[in-house]
PDB file of N, CA, C and O in Angstrom:
ATOM      1  N   LEU A   1     -23.465-155.106-252.956  1.00  0.00           N
ATOM      2  CA  LEU A   1     -23.194-155.961-254.097  1.00  0.00           C
ATOM      3  C   LEU A   1     -22.104-155.310-254.933  1.00  0.00           C
ATOM      4  O   LEU A   1     -22.190-154.129-255.254  1.00  0.00           O
ATOM      5  N   ASP A   2     -21.074-156.077-255.250  1.00  0.00           N
ATOM      6  CA  ASP A   2     -19.995-155.607-256.118  1.00  0.00           C
ATOM      7  C   ASP A   2     -20.068-156.404-257.402  1.00  0.00           C
ATOM      8  O   ASP A   2     -20.127-157.640-257.372  1.00  0.00           O
ATOM      9  N   TYR A   3     -20.083-155.718-258.530  1.00  0.00           N
ATOM     10  CA  TYR A   3     -20.249-156.332-259.842  1.00  0.00           C
ATOM     11  C   TYR A   3     -19.173-155.767-260.740  1.00  0.00           C
ATOM     12  O   TYR A   3     -19.125-154.549-260.944  1.00  0.00           O
ATOM     13  N   ARG A   4     -18.280-156.624-261.248  1.00  0.00           N
ATOM     14  CA  ARG A   4     -17.196-156.107-262.075  1.00  0.00           C
ATOM     15  C   ARG A   4     -16.786-157.099-263.154  1.00  0.00           C
ATOM     16  O   ARG A   4     -17.027-158.287-263.028  1.00  0.00           O
ATOM     17  N   ILE A   5     -16.150-156.570-264.185  1.00  0.00           N
ATOM     18  CA  ILE A   5     -15.566-157.405-265.230  1.00  0.00           C
ATOM     19  C   ILE A   5     -14.075-157.480-264.942  1.00  0.00           C
ATOM     20  O   ILE A   5     -13.413-156.451-264.769  1.00  0.00           O
ATOM     21  N   SER A   6     -13.545-158.697-264.865  1.00  0.00           N
ATOM     22  CA  SER A   6     -12.115-158.910-264.652  1.00  0.00           C
ATOM     23  C   SER A   6     -11.497-159.469-265.923  1.00  0.00           C
ATOM     24  O   SER A   6     -12.161-160.188-266.672  1.00  0.00           O
ATOM     25  N   MET A   7     -10.235-159.140-266.151  1.00  0.00           N
ATOM     26  CA  MET A   7      -9.524-159.636-267.316  1.00  0.00           C
ATOM     27  C   MET A   7      -8.120-160.051-266.882  1.00  0.00           C
ATOM     28  O   MET A   7      -7.406-159.253-266.271  1.00  0.00           O
ATOM     29  N   TYR A   8      -7.780-161.305-267.155  1.00  0.00           N
ATOM     30  CA  TYR A   8      -6.440-161.802-266.863  1.00  0.00           C
ATOM     31  C   TYR A   8      -5.771-162.179-268.171  1.00  0.00           C
ATOM     32  O   TYR A   8      -6.341-162.912-268.975  1.00  0.00           O
ATOM     33  N   GLN A   9      -4.567-161.693-268.377  1.00  0.00           N
ATOM     34  CA  GLN A   9      -3.789-162.064-269.553  1.00  0.00           C
ATOM     35  C   GLN A   9      -3.290-163.500-269.390  1.00  0.00           C
ATOM     36  O   GLN A   9      -3.309-164.047-268.275  1.00  0.00           O
ATOM     37  N   PRO A  10      -2.863-164.135-270.486  1.00  0.00           N
ATOM     38  CA  PRO A  10      -2.337-165.501-270.387  1.00  0.00           C
ATOM     39  C   PRO A  10      -1.281-165.616-269.280  1.00  0.00           C
ATOM     40  O   PRO A  10      -0.444-164.733-269.123  1.00  0.00           O
ATOM     41  N   MET A  11      -1.379-166.681-268.511  1.00  0.00           N
ATOM     42  CA  MET A  11      -0.475-167.010-267.407  1.00  0.00           C
ATOM     43  C   MET A  11      -0.777-166.237-266.115  1.00  0.00           C
ATOM     44  O   MET A  11      -0.209-166.537-265.078  1.00  0.00           O
ATOM     45  N   ALA A  12      -1.654-165.236-266.154  1.00  0.00           N
ATOM     46  CA  ALA A  12      -1.984-164.472-264.938  1.00  0.00           C
ATOM     47  C   ALA A  12      -2.855-165.329-264.020  1.00  0.00           C
ATOM     48  O   ALA A  12      -3.574-166.216-264.479  1.00  0.00           O
ATOM     49  N   TYR A  13      -2.783-165.043-262.716  1.00  0.00           N
ATOM     50  CA  TYR A  13      -3.544-165.850-261.762  1.00  0.00           C
ATOM     51  C   TYR A  13      -3.768-165.092-260.456  1.00  0.00           C
ATOM     52  O   TYR A  13      -3.119-164.081-260.190  1.00  0.00           O
ATOM     53  N   VAL A  14      -4.689-165.615-259.666  1.00  0.00           N
ATOM     54  CA  VAL A  14      -4.896-165.176-258.284  1.00  0.00           C
ATOM     55  C   VAL A  14      -4.658-166.397-257.414  1.00  0.00           C
ATOM     56  O   VAL A  14      -5.183-167.480-257.686  1.00  0.00           O
ATOM     57  N   GLU A  15      -3.851-166.247-256.377  1.00  0.00           N
ATOM     58  CA  GLU A  15      -3.496-167.367-255.506  1.00  0.00           C
ATOM     59  C   GLU A  15      -4.678-167.849-254.685  1.00  0.00           C
ATOM     60  O   GLU A  15      -5.663-167.125-254.488  1.00  0.00           O
ATOM     61  N   LEU A  16      -4.551-169.055-254.176  1.00  0.00           N
ATOM     62  CA  LEU A  16      -5.572-169.701-253.367  1.00  0.00           C
ATOM     63  C   LEU A  16      -5.902-168.848-252.139  1.00  0.00           C
ATOM     64  O   LEU A  16      -5.014-168.396-251.432  1.00  0.00           O
ATOM     65  N   HIS A  17      -7.197-168.620-251.920  1.00  0.00           N
ATOM     66  CA  HIS A  17      -7.658-167.818-250.794  1.00  0.00           C
ATOM     67  C   HIS A  17      -9.123-168.139-250.523  1.00  0.00           C
ATOM     68  O   HIS A  17      -9.760-168.848-251.296  1.00  0.00           O
ATOM     69  N   ALA A  18      -9.654-167.603-249.445  1.00  0.00           N
ATOM     70  CA  ALA A  18     -11.073-167.754-249.100  1.00  0.00           C
ATOM     71  C   ALA A  18     -11.578-166.426-248.554  1.00  0.00           C
ATOM     72  O   ALA A  18     -10.796-165.597-248.075  1.00  0.00           O
ATOM     73  N   HIS A  19     -12.882-166.235-248.623  1.00  0.00           N
ATOM     74  CA  HIS A  19     -13.519-165.050-248.061  1.00  0.00           C
ATOM     75  C   HIS A  19     -14.313-165.462-246.828  1.00  0.00           C
ATOM     76  O   HIS A  19     -14.949-166.509-246.811  1.00  0.00           O
ATOM     77  N   LYS A  20     -14.266-164.626-245.796  1.00  0.00           N
ATOM     78  CA  LYS A  20     -14.950-164.945-244.537  1.00  0.00           C
ATOM     79  C   LYS A  20     -16.466-164.949-244.695  1.00  0.00           C
ATOM     80  O   LYS A  20     -17.124-165.904-244.301  1.00  0.00           O
ATOM     81  N   VAL A  21     -17.015-163.864-245.232  1.00  0.00           N
ATOM     82  CA  VAL A  21     -18.475-163.738-245.319  1.00  0.00           C
ATOM     83  C   VAL A  21     -18.978-163.515-246.744  1.00  0.00           C
ATOM     84  O   VAL A  21     -20.168-163.646-247.002  1.00  0.00           O
ATOM     85  N   GLN A  22     -18.097-163.182-247.656  1.00  0.00           N
ATOM     86  CA  GLN A  22     -18.520-162.911-249.030  1.00  0.00           C
ATOM     87  C   GLN A  22     -18.820-164.188-249.797  1.00  0.00           C
ATOM     88  O   GLN A  22     -18.130-165.191-249.649  1.00  0.00           O
ATOM     89  N   GLU A  23     -19.849-164.113-250.646  1.00  0.00           N
ATOM     90  CA  GLU A  23     -20.100-165.156-251.620  1.00  0.00           C
ATOM     91  C   GLU A  23     -19.859-164.544-252.988  1.00  0.00           C
ATOM     92  O   GLU A  23     -20.006-163.324-253.157  1.00  0.00           O
ATOM     93  N   GLN A  24     -19.453-165.379-253.956  1.00  0.00           N
ATOM     94  CA  GLN A  24     -19.126-164.859-255.274  1.00  0.00           C
ATOM     95  C   GLN A  24     -19.727-165.732-256.365  1.00  0.00           C
ATOM     96  O   GLN A  24     -19.891-166.943-256.192  1.00  0.00           O
ATOM     97  N   ILE A  25     -19.991-165.079-257.498  1.00  0.00           N
ATOM     98  CA  ILE A  25     -20.374-165.766-258.715  1.00  0.00           C
ATOM     99  C   ILE A  25     -19.417-165.310-259.805  1.00  0.00           C
ATOM    100  O   ILE A  25     -19.188-164.107-259.973  1.00  0.00           O
ATOM    101  N   TYR A  26     -18.834-166.272-260.516  1.00  0.00           N
ATOM    102  CA  TYR A  26     -17.965-166.002-261.663  1.00  0.00           C
ATOM    103  C   TYR A  26     -18.707-166.446-262.915  1.00  0.00           C
ATOM    104  O   TYR A  26     -19.258-167.549-262.951  1.00  0.00           O
ATOM    105  N   HIS A  27     -18.712-165.601-263.954  1.00  0.00           N
ATOM    106  CA  HIS A  27     -19.331-165.939-265.230  1.00  0.00           C
ATOM    107  C   HIS A  27     -18.310-165.631-266.321  1.00  0.00           C
ATOM    108  O   HIS A  27     -17.973-164.468-266.542  1.00  0.00           O
ATOM    109  N   VAL A  28     -17.833-166.678-266.999  1.00  0.00           N
ATOM    110  CA  VAL A  28     -16.793-166.514-268.019  1.00  0.00           C
ATOM    111  C   VAL A  28     -17.406-165.951-269.299  1.00  0.00           C
ATOM    112  O   VAL A  28     -18.369-166.501-269.836  1.00  0.00           O
ATOM    113  N   LEU A  29     -16.819-164.855-269.785  1.00  0.00           N
ATOM    114  CA  LEU A  29     -17.285-164.209-271.013  1.00  0.00           C
ATOM    115  C   LEU A  29     -16.420-164.580-272.213  1.00  0.00           C
ATOM    116  O   LEU A  29     -16.930-164.740-273.323  1.00  0.00           O
ATOM    117  N   GLU A  30     -15.116-164.698-272.013  1.00  0.00           N
ATOM    118  CA  GLU A  30     -14.180-165.016-273.095  1.00  0.00           C
ATOM    119  C   GLU A  30     -12.985-165.762-272.531  1.00  0.00           C
ATOM    120  O   GLU A  30     -12.606-165.563-271.381  1.00  0.00           O
ATOM    121  N   GLY A  31     -12.367-166.597-273.343  1.00  0.00           N
ATOM    122  CA  GLY A  31     -11.151-167.298-272.956  1.00  0.00           C
ATOM    123  C   GLY A  31     -11.445-168.540-272.141  1.00  0.00           C
ATOM    124  O   GLY A  31     -12.577-169.023-272.075  1.00  0.00           O
ATOM    125  N   GLU A  32     -10.383-169.052-271.530  1.00  0.00           N
ATOM    126  CA  GLU A  32     -10.533-170.215-270.660  1.00  0.00           C
ATOM    127  C   GLU A  32      -9.540-170.130-269.517  1.00  0.00           C
ATOM    128  O   GLU A  32      -8.506-169.481-269.619  1.00  0.00           O
ATOM    129  N   GLY A  33      -9.898-170.772-268.424  1.00  0.00           N
ATOM    130  CA  GLY A  33      -9.047-170.724-267.252  1.00  0.00           C
ATOM    131  C   GLY A  33      -9.172-171.994-266.443  1.00  0.00           C
ATOM    132  O   GLY A  33     -10.022-172.851-266.704  1.00  0.00           O
ATOM    133  N   LEU A  34      -8.330-172.099-265.462  1.00  0.00           N
ATOM    134  CA  LEU A  34      -8.341-173.227-264.547  1.00  0.00           C
ATOM    135  C   LEU A  34      -8.647-172.674-263.168  1.00  0.00           C
ATOM    136  O   LEU A  34      -7.992-171.742-262.698  1.00  0.00           O
ATOM    137  N   MET A  35      -9.675-173.241-262.529  1.00  0.00           N
ATOM    138  CA  MET A  35     -10.064-172.787-261.209  1.00  0.00           C
ATOM    139  C   MET A  35      -9.901-173.923-260.214  1.00  0.00           C
ATOM    140  O   MET A  35     -10.291-175.055-260.493  1.00  0.00           O
ATOM    141  N   ASP A  36      -9.287-173.618-259.081  1.00  0.00           N
ATOM    142  CA  ASP A  36      -9.157-174.560-257.975  1.00  0.00           C
ATOM    143  C   ASP A  36     -10.236-174.185-256.966  1.00  0.00           C
ATOM    144  O   ASP A  36     -10.264-173.069-256.472  1.00  0.00           O
ATOM    145  N   ILE A  37     -11.140-175.124-256.697  1.00  0.00           N
ATOM    146  CA  ILE A  37     -12.221-174.899-255.743  1.00  0.00           C
ATOM    147  C   ILE A  37     -12.142-175.981-254.688  1.00  0.00           C
ATOM    148  O   ILE A  37     -12.416-177.158-254.976  1.00  0.00           O
ATOM    149  N   ASP A  38     -11.703-175.615-253.483  1.00  0.00           N
ATOM    150  CA  ASP A  38     -11.533-176.573-252.382  1.00  0.00           C
ATOM    151  C   ASP A  38     -10.742-177.805-252.816  1.00  0.00           C
ATOM    152  O   ASP A  38     -11.103-178.937-252.515  1.00  0.00           O
ATOM    153  N   GLY A  39      -9.657-177.572-253.556  1.00  0.00           N
ATOM    154  CA  GLY A  39      -8.761-178.658-253.958  1.00  0.00           C
ATOM    155  C   GLY A  39      -9.155-179.381-255.231  1.00  0.00           C
ATOM    156  O   GLY A  39      -8.412-180.237-255.702  1.00  0.00           O
ATOM    157  N   GLU A  40     -10.287-179.039-255.816  1.00  0.00           N
ATOM    158  CA  GLU A  40     -10.720-179.666-257.073  1.00  0.00           C
ATOM    159  C   GLU A  40     -10.485-178.692-258.222  1.00  0.00           C
ATOM    160  O   GLU A  40     -10.955-177.560-258.191  1.00  0.00           O
ATOM    161  N   LYS A  41      -9.735-179.128-259.237  1.00  0.00           N
ATOM    162  CA  LYS A  41      -9.439-178.274-260.388  1.00  0.00           C
ATOM    163  C   LYS A  41     -10.551-178.413-261.425  1.00  0.00           C
ATOM    164  O   LYS A  41     -11.002-179.512-261.726  1.00  0.00           O
ATOM    165  N   ARG A  42     -10.987-177.262-261.951  1.00  0.00           N
ATOM    166  CA  ARG A  42     -12.036-177.237-262.977  1.00  0.00           C
ATOM    167  C   ARG A  42     -11.604-176.335-264.121  1.00  0.00           C
ATOM    168  O   ARG A  42     -11.142-175.224-263.895  1.00  0.00           O
ATOM    169  N   LEU A  43     -11.804-176.814-265.338  1.00  0.00           N
ATOM    170  CA  LEU A  43     -11.553-176.008-266.517  1.00  0.00           C
ATOM    171  C   LEU A  43     -12.779-175.140-266.775  1.00  0.00           C
ATOM    172  O   LEU A  43     -13.910-175.639-266.782  1.00  0.00           O
ATOM    173  N   LEU A  44     -12.561-173.834-266.940  1.00  0.00           N
ATOM    174  CA  LEU A  44     -13.653-172.903-267.202  1.00  0.00           C
ATOM    175  C   LEU A  44     -13.553-172.400-268.627  1.00  0.00           C
ATOM    176  O   LEU A  44     -12.466-172.057-269.094  1.00  0.00           O
ATOM    177  N   ARG A  45     -14.699-172.355-269.300  1.00  0.00           N
ATOM    178  CA  ARG A  45     -14.779-171.836-270.661  1.00  0.00           C
ATOM    179  C   ARG A  45     -15.937-170.853-270.765  1.00  0.00           C
ATOM    180  O   ARG A  45     -16.739-170.727-269.849  1.00  0.00           O
ATOM    181  N   LYS A  46     -16.030-170.209-271.927  1.00  0.00           N
ATOM    182  CA  LYS A  46     -17.076-169.230-272.186  1.00  0.00           C
ATOM    183  C   LYS A  46     -18.449-169.760-271.770  1.00  0.00           C
ATOM    184  O   LYS A  46     -18.785-170.903-272.080  1.00  0.00           O
ATOM    185  N   HIS A  47     -19.187-168.941-271.052  1.00  0.00           N
ATOM    186  CA  HIS A  47     -20.540-169.190-270.546  1.00  0.00           C
ATOM    187  C   HIS A  47     -20.593-170.041-269.280  1.00  0.00           C
ATOM    188  O   HIS A  47     -21.676-170.251-268.750  1.00  0.00           O
ATOM    189  N   ASP A  48     -19.459-170.535-268.780  1.00  0.00           N
ATOM    190  CA  ASP A  48     -19.476-171.281-267.516  1.00  0.00           C
ATOM    191  C   ASP A  48     -19.739-170.311-266.365  1.00  0.00           C
ATOM    192  O   ASP A  48     -19.277-169.164-266.377  1.00  0.00           O
ATOM    193  N   VAL A  49     -20.486-170.789-265.370  1.00  0.00           N
ATOM    194  CA  VAL A  49     -20.807-169.989-264.181  1.00  0.00           C
ATOM    195  C   VAL A  49     -20.442-170.814-262.953  1.00  0.00           C
ATOM    196  O   VAL A  49     -20.776-171.993-262.873  1.00  0.00           O
ATOM    197  N   ILE A  50     -19.744-170.191-262.015  1.00  0.00           N
ATOM    198  CA  ILE A  50     -19.316-170.851-260.775  1.00  0.00           C
ATOM    199  C   ILE A  50     -19.845-170.051-259.591  1.00  0.00           C
ATOM    200  O   ILE A  50     -19.709-168.821-259.558  1.00  0.00           O
ATOM    201  N   TYR A  51     -20.415-170.737-258.616  1.00  0.00           N
ATOM    202  CA  TYR A  51     -20.851-170.112-257.369  1.00  0.00           C
ATOM    203  C   TYR A  51     -19.899-170.534-256.254  1.00  0.00           C
ATOM    204  O   TYR A  51     -19.607-171.719-256.098  1.00  0.00           O
ATOM    205  N   LEU A  52     -19.424-169.555-255.481  1.00  0.00           N
ATOM    206  CA  LEU A  52     -18.510-169.812-254.375  1.00  0.00           C
ATOM    207  C   LEU A  52     -19.127-169.299-253.079  1.00  0.00           C
ATOM    208  O   LEU A  52     -19.204-168.088-252.853  1.00  0.00           O
ATOM    209  N   PRO A  53     -19.580-170.206-252.202  1.00  0.00           N
ATOM    210  CA  PRO A  53     -20.103-169.761-250.908  1.00  0.00           C
ATOM    211  C   PRO A  53     -18.974-169.232-250.013  1.00  0.00           C
ATOM    212  O   PRO A  53     -17.795-169.513-250.266  1.00  0.00           O
ATOM    213  N   PRO A  54     -19.292-168.478-248.968  1.00  0.00           N
ATOM    214  CA  PRO A  54     -18.266-168.006-248.037  1.00  0.00           C
ATOM    215  C   PRO A  54     -17.445-169.184-247.491  1.00  0.00           C
ATOM    216  O   PRO A  54     -17.974-170.273-247.278  1.00  0.00           O
ATOM    217  N   GLY A  55     -16.145-168.948-247.310  1.00  0.00           N
ATOM    218  CA  GLY A  55     -15.263-169.965-246.745  1.00  0.00           C
ATOM    219  C   GLY A  55     -14.692-170.945-247.742  1.00  0.00           C
ATOM    220  O   GLY A  55     -13.881-171.791-247.377  1.00  0.00           O
ATOM    221  N   THR A  56     -15.075-170.842-249.004  1.00  0.00           N
ATOM    222  CA  THR A  56     -14.571-171.755-250.036  1.00  0.00           C
ATOM    223  C   THR A  56     -13.175-171.333-250.475  1.00  0.00           C
ATOM    224  O   THR A  56     -12.979-170.206-250.926  1.00  0.00           O
ATOM    225  N   MET A  57     -12.213-172.240-250.356  1.00  0.00           N
ATOM    226  CA  MET A  57     -10.865-171.958-250.855  1.00  0.00           C
ATOM    227  C   MET A  57     -10.908-171.985-252.376  1.00  0.00           C
ATOM    228  O   MET A  57     -11.446-172.935-252.962  1.00  0.00           O
ATOM    229  N   HIS A  58     -10.361-170.933-253.017  1.00  0.00           N
ATOM    230  CA  HIS A  58     -10.396-170.882-254.473  1.00  0.00           C
ATOM    231  C   HIS A  58      -9.238-170.068-255.039  1.00  0.00           C
ATOM    232  O   HIS A  58      -8.681-169.200-254.370  1.00  0.00           O
ATOM    233  N   ALA A  59      -8.893-170.415-256.273  1.00  0.00           N
ATOM    234  CA  ALA A  59      -7.874-169.705-257.041  1.00  0.00           C
ATOM    235  C   ALA A  59      -8.285-169.802-258.497  1.00  0.00           C
ATOM    236  O   ALA A  59      -9.017-170.711-258.887  1.00  0.00           O
ATOM    237  N   ILE A  60      -7.814-168.858-259.309  1.00  0.00           N
ATOM    238  CA  ILE A  60      -8.112-168.900-260.740  1.00  0.00           C
ATOM    239  C   ILE A  60      -6.880-168.466-261.512  1.00  0.00           C
ATOM    240  O   ILE A  60      -6.122-167.605-261.055  1.00  0.00           O
ATOM    241  N   GLN A  61      -6.669-169.118-262.671  1.00  0.00           N
ATOM    242  CA  GLN A  61      -5.558-168.729-263.529  1.00  0.00           C
ATOM    243  C   GLN A  61      -5.994-168.812-264.981  1.00  0.00           C
ATOM    244  O   GLN A  61      -6.866-169.604-265.334  1.00  0.00           O
ATOM    245  N   ASN A  62      -5.411-167.969-265.799  1.00  0.00           N
ATOM    246  CA  ASN A  62      -5.666-168.025-267.226  1.00  0.00           C
ATOM    247  C   ASN A  62      -4.768-169.116-267.798  1.00  0.00           C
ATOM    248  O   ASN A  62      -3.556-168.966-267.845  1.00  0.00           O
ATOM    249  N   SER A  63      -5.363-170.200-268.243  1.00  0.00           N
ATOM    250  CA  SER A  63      -4.608-171.330-268.791  1.00  0.00           C
ATOM    251  C   SER A  63      -4.628-171.325-270.314  1.00  0.00           C
ATOM    252  O   SER A  63      -4.109-172.240-270.944  1.00  0.00           O
ATOM    253  N   GLY A  64      -5.213-170.287-270.915  1.00  0.00           N
ATOM    254  CA  GLY A  64      -5.328-170.219-272.370  1.00  0.00           C
ATOM    255  C   GLY A  64      -4.291-169.312-273.005  1.00  0.00           C
ATOM    256  O   GLY A  64      -3.368-168.833-272.346  1.00  0.00           O
ATOM    257  N   LEU A  65      -4.485-169.077-274.292  1.00  0.00           N
ATOM    258  CA  LEU A  65      -3.560-168.255-275.076  1.00  0.00           C
ATOM    259  C   LEU A  65      -4.092-166.845-275.333  1.00  0.00           C
ATOM    260  O   LEU A  65      -3.394-166.023-275.908  1.00  0.00           O
ATOM    261  N   VAL A  66      -5.338-166.589-274.928  1.00  0.00           N
ATOM    262  CA  VAL A  66      -5.946-165.263-275.077  1.00  0.00           C
ATOM    263  C   VAL A  66      -6.408-164.794-273.706  1.00  0.00           C
ATOM    264  O   VAL A  66      -6.416-165.565-272.735  1.00  0.00           O
ATOM    265  N   ASP A  67      -6.822-163.544-273.609  1.00  0.00           N
ATOM    266  CA  ASP A  67      -7.283-163.001-272.332  1.00  0.00           C
ATOM    267  C   ASP A  67      -8.475-163.792-271.800  1.00  0.00           C
ATOM    268  O   ASP A  67      -9.356-164.188-272.562  1.00  0.00           O
ATOM    269  N   LEU A  68      -8.492-164.006-270.489  1.00  0.00           N
ATOM    270  CA  LEU A  68      -9.616-164.599-269.786  1.00  0.00           C
ATOM    271  C   LEU A  68     -10.447-163.439-269.241  1.00  0.00           C
ATOM    272  O   LEU A  68      -9.949-162.640-268.442  1.00  0.00           O
ATOM    273  N   VAL A  69     -11.690-163.323-269.688  1.00  0.00           N
ATOM    274  CA  VAL A  69     -12.560-162.224-269.294  1.00  0.00           C
ATOM    275  C   VAL A  69     -13.775-162.828-268.595  1.00  0.00           C
ATOM    276  O   VAL A  69     -14.413-163.735-269.133  1.00  0.00           O
ATOM    277  N   PHE A  70     -14.079-162.325-267.393  1.00  0.00           N
ATOM    278  CA  PHE A  70     -15.197-162.885-266.643  1.00  0.00           C
ATOM    279  C   PHE A  70     -15.829-161.833-265.742  1.00  0.00           C
ATOM    280  O   PHE A  70     -15.175-160.879-265.324  1.00  0.00           O
ATOM    281  N   LEU A  71     -17.110-162.020-265.464  1.00  0.00           N
ATOM    282  CA  LEU A  71     -17.812-161.195-264.489  1.00  0.00           C
ATOM    283  C   LEU A  71     -17.581-161.790-263.112  1.00  0.00           C
ATOM    284  O   LEU A  71     -17.555-163.022-262.968  1.00  0.00           O
ATOM    285  N   VAL A  72     -17.444-160.935-262.123  1.00  0.00           N
ATOM    286  CA  VAL A  72     -17.391-161.378-260.732  1.00  0.00           C
ATOM    287  C   VAL A  72     -18.439-160.568-259.971  1.00  0.00           C
ATOM    288  O   VAL A  72     -18.406-159.346-259.959  1.00  0.00           O
ATOM    289  N   VAL A  73     -19.379-161.284-259.373  1.00  0.00           N
ATOM    290  CA  VAL A  73     -20.412-160.660-258.544  1.00  0.00           C
ATOM    291  C   VAL A  73     -20.139-161.094-257.114  1.00  0.00           C
ATOM    292  O   VAL A  73     -20.068-162.298-256.836  1.00  0.00           O
ATOM    293  N   THR A  74     -19.963-160.131-256.213  1.00  0.00           N
ATOM    294  CA  THR A  74     -19.592-160.415-254.822  1.00  0.00           C
ATOM    295  C   THR A  74     -20.578-159.734-253.882  1.00  0.00           C
ATOM    296  O   THR A  74     -20.923-158.573-254.066  1.00  0.00           O
ATOM    297  N   SER A  75     -20.982-160.490-252.858  1.00  0.00           N
ATOM    298  CA  SER A  75     -21.881-159.928-251.847  1.00  0.00           C
ATOM    299  C   SER A  75     -21.532-160.533-250.490  1.00  0.00           C
ATOM    300  O   SER A  75     -21.330-161.744-250.390  1.00  0.00           O
ATOM    301  N   PRO A  76     -21.433-159.701-249.448  1.00  0.00           N
ATOM    302  CA  PRO A  76     -21.474-158.246-249.450  1.00  0.00           C
ATOM    303  C   PRO A  76     -20.190-157.661-250.033  1.00  0.00           C
ATOM    304  O   PRO A  76     -19.255-158.396-250.358  1.00  0.00           O
ATOM    305  N   VAL A  77     -20.139-156.336-250.127  1.00  0.00           N
ATOM    306  CA  VAL A  77     -19.003-155.657-250.757  1.00  0.00           C
ATOM    307  C   VAL A  77     -17.710-155.863-249.978  1.00  0.00           C
ATOM    308  O   VAL A  77     -16.653-156.053-250.561  1.00  0.00           O
ATOM    309  N   THR A  78     -17.767-155.834-248.659  1.00  0.00           N
ATOM    310  CA  THR A  78     -16.574-156.038-247.841  1.00  0.00           C
ATOM    311  C   THR A  78     -16.620-157.426-247.198  1.00  0.00           C
ATOM    312  O   THR A  78     -17.686-158.020-247.053  1.00  0.00           O
ATOM    313  N   ASP A  79     -15.461-157.922-246.817  1.00  0.00           N
ATOM    314  CA  ASP A  79     -15.365-159.264-246.240  1.00  0.00           C
ATOM    315  C   ASP A  79     -15.225-159.225-244.726  1.00  0.00           C
ATOM    316  O   ASP A  79     -14.625-160.101-244.124  1.00  0.00           O
ATOM    317  N   GLU A  80     -15.762-158.190-244.126  1.00  0.00           N
ATOM    318  CA  GLU A  80     -15.701-158.071-242.664  1.00  0.00           C
ATOM    319  C   GLU A  80     -16.875-158.801-242.037  1.00  0.00           C
ATOM    320  O   GLU A  80     -18.021-158.587-242.426  1.00  0.00           O
ATOM    321  N   GLY A  81     -16.571-159.668-241.105  1.00  0.00           N
ATOM    322  CA  GLY A  81     -17.611-160.440-240.434  1.00  0.00           C
ATOM    323  C   GLY A  81     -18.400-159.596-239.453  1.00  0.00           C
ATOM    324  O   GLY A  81     -18.031-158.453-239.161  1.00  0.00           O
ATOM    325  N   PRO A  82     -19.479-160.168-238.920  1.00  0.00           N
ATOM    326  CA  PRO A  82     -20.321-159.432-237.942  1.00  0.00           C
ATOM    327  C   PRO A  82     -19.604-159.180-236.632  1.00  0.00           C
ATOM    328  O   PRO A  82     -18.658-159.798-236.290  1.00  0.00           O
TER     329      PRO A  82
END
């Protein structure tokens, strides 16, 4: 299990990608962002929680004017398949 706090400054982003075996949970602590989940765009705000099963295409960007701060919980730690 990997558990970390991520912080993206305004305009920062991670490009669209998927994980082979990892599942993730995002929990927004501060700010707001735009998340693309399998082609559907969602606005994320404080206290929003997103679950991403393995194989889900996703991207996230800070669409606000302040830092986007969120927890990311990932399991398993590496994305190597069996």
